[in-house]
Short mmCIF file of C-alpha atoms in Angstrom, two decimals:
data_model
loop_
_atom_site.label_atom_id
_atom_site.label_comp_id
_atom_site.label_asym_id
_atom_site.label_seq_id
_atom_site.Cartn_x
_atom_site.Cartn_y
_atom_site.Cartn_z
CA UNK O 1 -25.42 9.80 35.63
CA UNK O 2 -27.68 11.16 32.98
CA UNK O 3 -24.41 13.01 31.56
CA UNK O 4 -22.33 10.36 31.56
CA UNK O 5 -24.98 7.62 29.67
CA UNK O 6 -25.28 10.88 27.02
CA UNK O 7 -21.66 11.03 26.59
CA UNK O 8 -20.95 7.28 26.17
CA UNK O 9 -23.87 7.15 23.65
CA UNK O 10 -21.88 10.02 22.01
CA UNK O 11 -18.92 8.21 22.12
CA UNK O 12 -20.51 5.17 20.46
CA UNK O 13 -21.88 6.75 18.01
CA UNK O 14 -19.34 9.02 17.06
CA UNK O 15 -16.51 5.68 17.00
CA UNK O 16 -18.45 3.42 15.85
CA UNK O 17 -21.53 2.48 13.14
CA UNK O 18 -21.86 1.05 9.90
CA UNK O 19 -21.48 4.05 7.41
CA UNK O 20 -18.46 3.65 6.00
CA UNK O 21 -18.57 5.62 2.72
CA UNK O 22 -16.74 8.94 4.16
CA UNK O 23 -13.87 7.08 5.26
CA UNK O 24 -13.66 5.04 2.00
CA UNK O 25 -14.35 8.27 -0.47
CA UNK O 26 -11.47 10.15 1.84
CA UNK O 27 -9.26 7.38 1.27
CA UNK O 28 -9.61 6.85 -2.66
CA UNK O 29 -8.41 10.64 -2.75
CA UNK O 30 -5.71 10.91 -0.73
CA UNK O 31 -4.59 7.48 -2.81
CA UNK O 32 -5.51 8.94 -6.30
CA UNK O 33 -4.21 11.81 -5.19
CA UNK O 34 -0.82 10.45 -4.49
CA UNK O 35 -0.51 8.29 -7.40
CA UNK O 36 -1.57 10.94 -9.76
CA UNK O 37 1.47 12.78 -8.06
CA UNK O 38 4.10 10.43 -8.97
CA UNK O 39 3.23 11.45 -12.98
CA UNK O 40 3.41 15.33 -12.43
CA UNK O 41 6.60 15.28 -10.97
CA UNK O 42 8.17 14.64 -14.36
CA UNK O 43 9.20 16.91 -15.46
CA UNK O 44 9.38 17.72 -19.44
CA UNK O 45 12.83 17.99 -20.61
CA UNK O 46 13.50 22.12 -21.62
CA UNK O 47 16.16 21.24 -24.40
CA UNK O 48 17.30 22.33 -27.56
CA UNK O 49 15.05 20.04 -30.00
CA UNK O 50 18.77 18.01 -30.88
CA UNK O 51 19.15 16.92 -27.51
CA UNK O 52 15.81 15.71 -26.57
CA UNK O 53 16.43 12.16 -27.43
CA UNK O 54 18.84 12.06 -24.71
CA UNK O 55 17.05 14.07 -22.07
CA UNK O 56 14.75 11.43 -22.40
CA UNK O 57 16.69 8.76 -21.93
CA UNK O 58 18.46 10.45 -18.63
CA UNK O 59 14.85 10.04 -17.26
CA UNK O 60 14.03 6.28 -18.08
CA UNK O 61 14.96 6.07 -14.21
CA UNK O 62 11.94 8.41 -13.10
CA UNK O 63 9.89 6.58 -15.59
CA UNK O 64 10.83 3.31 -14.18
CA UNK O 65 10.40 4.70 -10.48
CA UNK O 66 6.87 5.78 -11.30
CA UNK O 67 5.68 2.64 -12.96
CA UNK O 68 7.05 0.68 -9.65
CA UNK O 69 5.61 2.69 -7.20
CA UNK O 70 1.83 3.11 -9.77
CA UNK O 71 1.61 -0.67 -9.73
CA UNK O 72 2.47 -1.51 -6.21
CA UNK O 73 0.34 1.24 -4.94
CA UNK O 74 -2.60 0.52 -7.72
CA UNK O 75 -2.15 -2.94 -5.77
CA UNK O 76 -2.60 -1.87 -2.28
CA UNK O 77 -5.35 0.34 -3.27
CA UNK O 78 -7.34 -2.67 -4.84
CA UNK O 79 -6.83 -4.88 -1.43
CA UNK O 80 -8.09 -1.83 0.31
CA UNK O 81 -10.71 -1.50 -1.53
CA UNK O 82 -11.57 -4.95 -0.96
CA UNK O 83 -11.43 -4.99 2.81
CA UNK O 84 -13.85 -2.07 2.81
CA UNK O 85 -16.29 -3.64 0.65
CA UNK O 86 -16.47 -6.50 2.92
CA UNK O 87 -16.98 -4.50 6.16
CA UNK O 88 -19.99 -4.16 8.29
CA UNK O 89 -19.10 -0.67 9.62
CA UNK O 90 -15.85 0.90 11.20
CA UNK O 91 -14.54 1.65 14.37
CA UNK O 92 -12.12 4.16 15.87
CA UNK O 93 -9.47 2.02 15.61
CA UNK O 94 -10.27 0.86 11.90
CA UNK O 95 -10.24 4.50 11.43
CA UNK O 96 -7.05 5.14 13.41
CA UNK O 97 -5.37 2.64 11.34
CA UNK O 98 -6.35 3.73 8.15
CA UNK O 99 -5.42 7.34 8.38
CA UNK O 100 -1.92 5.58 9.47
CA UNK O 101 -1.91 4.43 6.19
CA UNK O 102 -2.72 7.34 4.21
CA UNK O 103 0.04 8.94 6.24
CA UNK O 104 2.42 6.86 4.56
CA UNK O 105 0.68 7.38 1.25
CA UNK O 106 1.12 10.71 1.03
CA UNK O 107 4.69 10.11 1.29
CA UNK O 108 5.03 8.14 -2.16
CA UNK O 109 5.74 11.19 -4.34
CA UNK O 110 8.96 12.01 -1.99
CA UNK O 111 10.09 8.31 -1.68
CA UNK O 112 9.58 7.33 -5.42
CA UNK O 113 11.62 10.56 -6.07
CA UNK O 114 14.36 9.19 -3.78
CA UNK O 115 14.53 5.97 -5.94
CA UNK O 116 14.42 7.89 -9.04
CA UNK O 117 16.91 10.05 -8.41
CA UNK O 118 19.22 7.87 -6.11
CA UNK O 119 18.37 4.62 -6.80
CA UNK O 120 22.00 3.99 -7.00
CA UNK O 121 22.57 4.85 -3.71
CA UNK O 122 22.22 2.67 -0.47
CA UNK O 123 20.17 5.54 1.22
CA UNK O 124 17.52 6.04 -1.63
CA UNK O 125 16.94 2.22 -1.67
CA UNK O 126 16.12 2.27 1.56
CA UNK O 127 14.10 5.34 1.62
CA UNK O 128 11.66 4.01 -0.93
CA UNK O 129 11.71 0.30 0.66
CA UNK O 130 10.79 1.83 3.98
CA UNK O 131 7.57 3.82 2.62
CA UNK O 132 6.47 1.05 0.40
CA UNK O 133 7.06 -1.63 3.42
CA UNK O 134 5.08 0.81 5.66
CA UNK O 135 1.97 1.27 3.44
CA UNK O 136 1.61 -2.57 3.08
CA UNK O 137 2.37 -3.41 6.48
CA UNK O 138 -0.41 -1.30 7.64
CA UNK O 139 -2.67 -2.57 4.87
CA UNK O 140 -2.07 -6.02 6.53
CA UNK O 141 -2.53 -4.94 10.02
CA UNK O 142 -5.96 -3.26 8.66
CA UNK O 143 -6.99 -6.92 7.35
CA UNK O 144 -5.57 -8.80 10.88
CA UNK O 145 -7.93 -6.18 12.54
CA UNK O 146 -10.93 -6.64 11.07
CA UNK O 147 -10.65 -10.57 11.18
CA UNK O 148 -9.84 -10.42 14.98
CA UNK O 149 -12.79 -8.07 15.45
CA UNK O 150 -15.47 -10.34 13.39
CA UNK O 151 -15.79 -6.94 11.38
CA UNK O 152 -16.95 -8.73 8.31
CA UNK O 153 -20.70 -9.00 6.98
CA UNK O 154 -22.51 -12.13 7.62
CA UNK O 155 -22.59 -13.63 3.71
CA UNK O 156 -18.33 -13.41 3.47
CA UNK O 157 -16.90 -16.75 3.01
CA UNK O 158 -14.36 -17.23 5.97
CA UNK O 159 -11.85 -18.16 3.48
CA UNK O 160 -11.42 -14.83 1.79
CA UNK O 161 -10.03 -13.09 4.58
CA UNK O 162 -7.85 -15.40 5.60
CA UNK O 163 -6.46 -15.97 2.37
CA UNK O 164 -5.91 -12.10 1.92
CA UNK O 165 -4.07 -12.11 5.40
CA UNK O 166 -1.67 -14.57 3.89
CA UNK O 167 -1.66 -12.42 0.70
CA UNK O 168 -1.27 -8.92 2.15
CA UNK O 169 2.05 -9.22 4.46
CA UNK O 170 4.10 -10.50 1.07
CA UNK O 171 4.64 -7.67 -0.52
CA UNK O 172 5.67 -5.21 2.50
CA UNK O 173 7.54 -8.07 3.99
CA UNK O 174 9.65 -7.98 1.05
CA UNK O 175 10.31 -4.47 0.78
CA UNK O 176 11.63 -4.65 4.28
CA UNK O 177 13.68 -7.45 4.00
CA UNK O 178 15.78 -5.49 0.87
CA UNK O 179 16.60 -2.97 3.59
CA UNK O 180 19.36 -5.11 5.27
CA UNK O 181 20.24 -6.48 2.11
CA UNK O 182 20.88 -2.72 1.12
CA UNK O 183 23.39 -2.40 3.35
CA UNK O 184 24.84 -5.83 3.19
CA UNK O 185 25.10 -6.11 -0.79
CA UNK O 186 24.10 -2.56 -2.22
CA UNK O 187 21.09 -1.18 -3.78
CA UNK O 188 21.24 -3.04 -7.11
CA UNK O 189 20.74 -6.57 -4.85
CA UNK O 190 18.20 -4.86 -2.93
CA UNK O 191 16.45 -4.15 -5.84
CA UNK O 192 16.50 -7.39 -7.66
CA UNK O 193 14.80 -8.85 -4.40
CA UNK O 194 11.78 -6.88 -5.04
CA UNK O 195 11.05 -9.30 -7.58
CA UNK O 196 10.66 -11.85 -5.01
CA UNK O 197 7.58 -10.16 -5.04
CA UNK O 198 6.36 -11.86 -7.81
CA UNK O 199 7.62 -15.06 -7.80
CA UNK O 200 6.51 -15.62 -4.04
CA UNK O 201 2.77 -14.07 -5.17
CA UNK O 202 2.00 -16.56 -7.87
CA UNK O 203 2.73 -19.26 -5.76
CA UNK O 204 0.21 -18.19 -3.52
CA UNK O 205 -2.19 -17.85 -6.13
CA UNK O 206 -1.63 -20.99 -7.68
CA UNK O 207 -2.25 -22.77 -3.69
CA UNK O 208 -4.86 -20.47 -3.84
CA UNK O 209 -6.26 -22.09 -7.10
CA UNK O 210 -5.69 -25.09 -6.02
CA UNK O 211 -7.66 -25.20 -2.74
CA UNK O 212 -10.40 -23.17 -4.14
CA UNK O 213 -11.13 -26.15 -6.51
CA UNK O 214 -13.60 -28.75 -6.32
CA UNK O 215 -12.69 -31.97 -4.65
#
C-alpha cells in the first residue's frame, strides 16, 4: 500500500505542477529553430556575375514560400506564447499535446520547400496546407484544453480565452479547407483561399473591438 501511495505521488508530481518554464523554453527552440530553418535553406545563387539578376528572380518563389510560412508560424508562436503565459501549471496531457505540435513544427522546413518548389503542383499545395493546418489545429486544441480543464490563473478575464478559441481554429481551418479545393480547382485557387485568412481575421477583430468597448 505504502508502494503504491509513493508511486501515485510520483506520478503526480512527475505529470503534473505549476513549473512550466522547461516546457515553454523547449518549445521557443524547436519553433525558432524551425523558422530560422526556412531562411538557410536558400540557397545563394553560384552564377556567373551576368546571370545573377535572373537566378534571383527564379527564386522569388522560395522567397515568397518563406515569408508565408515566417508569418503564419511567427503567428502561432505568439498565440502559444500567450496560452502559456496564462497557465497555472501543465499537465501530461498539456504536455502530450504540445510536443504534438512541435512535431508538426519541425516539419515546416520540408513543407515550405514543397510549396516553394511545387507550388504549381496539386501535391505541393497540399503538402504545405496539411502541415500548416496541423500546427494550428493543435494550437487550437491546446487552447480548448486548457479552457475545459480551468487551467488558467485566477486574475484572467474569462473573455480572453474564449475569444482566442474563436480566434485560433481560423487560420488552420482555412488551410484545410484549400485541400479539397486543390483538387477540385488546382493549386493557384487553393492558394488564393489562404487569403481568406485575412479577411475572415479582421472581422473577428473588429467584433472583437466592438464588444470589448464600453457600453
Amino acid at each position: 500500500m505504502a508502494e503504491a501511495n509513493m508511486n501515485r505521488h510520483f506520478a503526480r508530481r512527475v505529470n503534473s505542477g505549476p513549473d512550466l518554464e522547461r516546457t515553454m523554453f523547449f518549445s521557443d527552440a524547436v519553433f525558432a529553430i524551425a523558422m530560422t530553418l526556412l531562411a538557410v535553406d536558400i540557397k545563394v545563387p553560384q552564377v556567373p556575375p551576368d546571370q545573377l539578376g535572373a537566378a534571383v528572380a527564379e527564386q522569388l518563389p522560395e522567397f515568397g514560400a518563406y515569408a508565408l510560412s515566417f508569418v503564419v508560424t511567427a503567428a502561432y508562436w505568439l498565440s502559444h506564447h500567450r496560452l502559456f503565459r496564462l497557465l497555472k501549471g501543465f499537465t501530461g496531457r498539456l504536455q502530450q499535446l504540445n510536443l504534438l505540435l512541435l512535431l508538426f513544427v519541425a516539419l515546416l522546413g520540408y513543407a515550405t520547400d514543397m510549396l516553394a518548389f511545387y507550388g504549381d503542383q496539386v501535391l505541393g499545395v497540399v503538402i504545405y496546407a496539411a502541415a500548416l493546418g496541423l500546427i494550428g489545429t493543435v494550437n487550437s486544441a491546446l487552447w480548448w484544453y486548457c479552457s475545459r480543464e480551468h487551467m488558467f490563473l485566477d486574475d484572467v478575464d474569462p473573455r480572453l480565452p474564449a475569444y482566442a478559441q474563436v480566434r485560433a481554429p481560423v487560420t488552420p481551418a482555412v488551410f484545410l479547407a484549400s485541400i479539397p479545393v486543390a483538387f477540385l480547382w488546382g493549386p493557384q485557387a487553393a492558394t488564393l483561399s489562404w487569403l481568406a485568412i485575412l479577411l475572415i481575421n479582421a472581422v473577428l477583430r473588429y467584433l472583437g473591438s466592438k464588444q470589448a468597448a464600453p457600453g
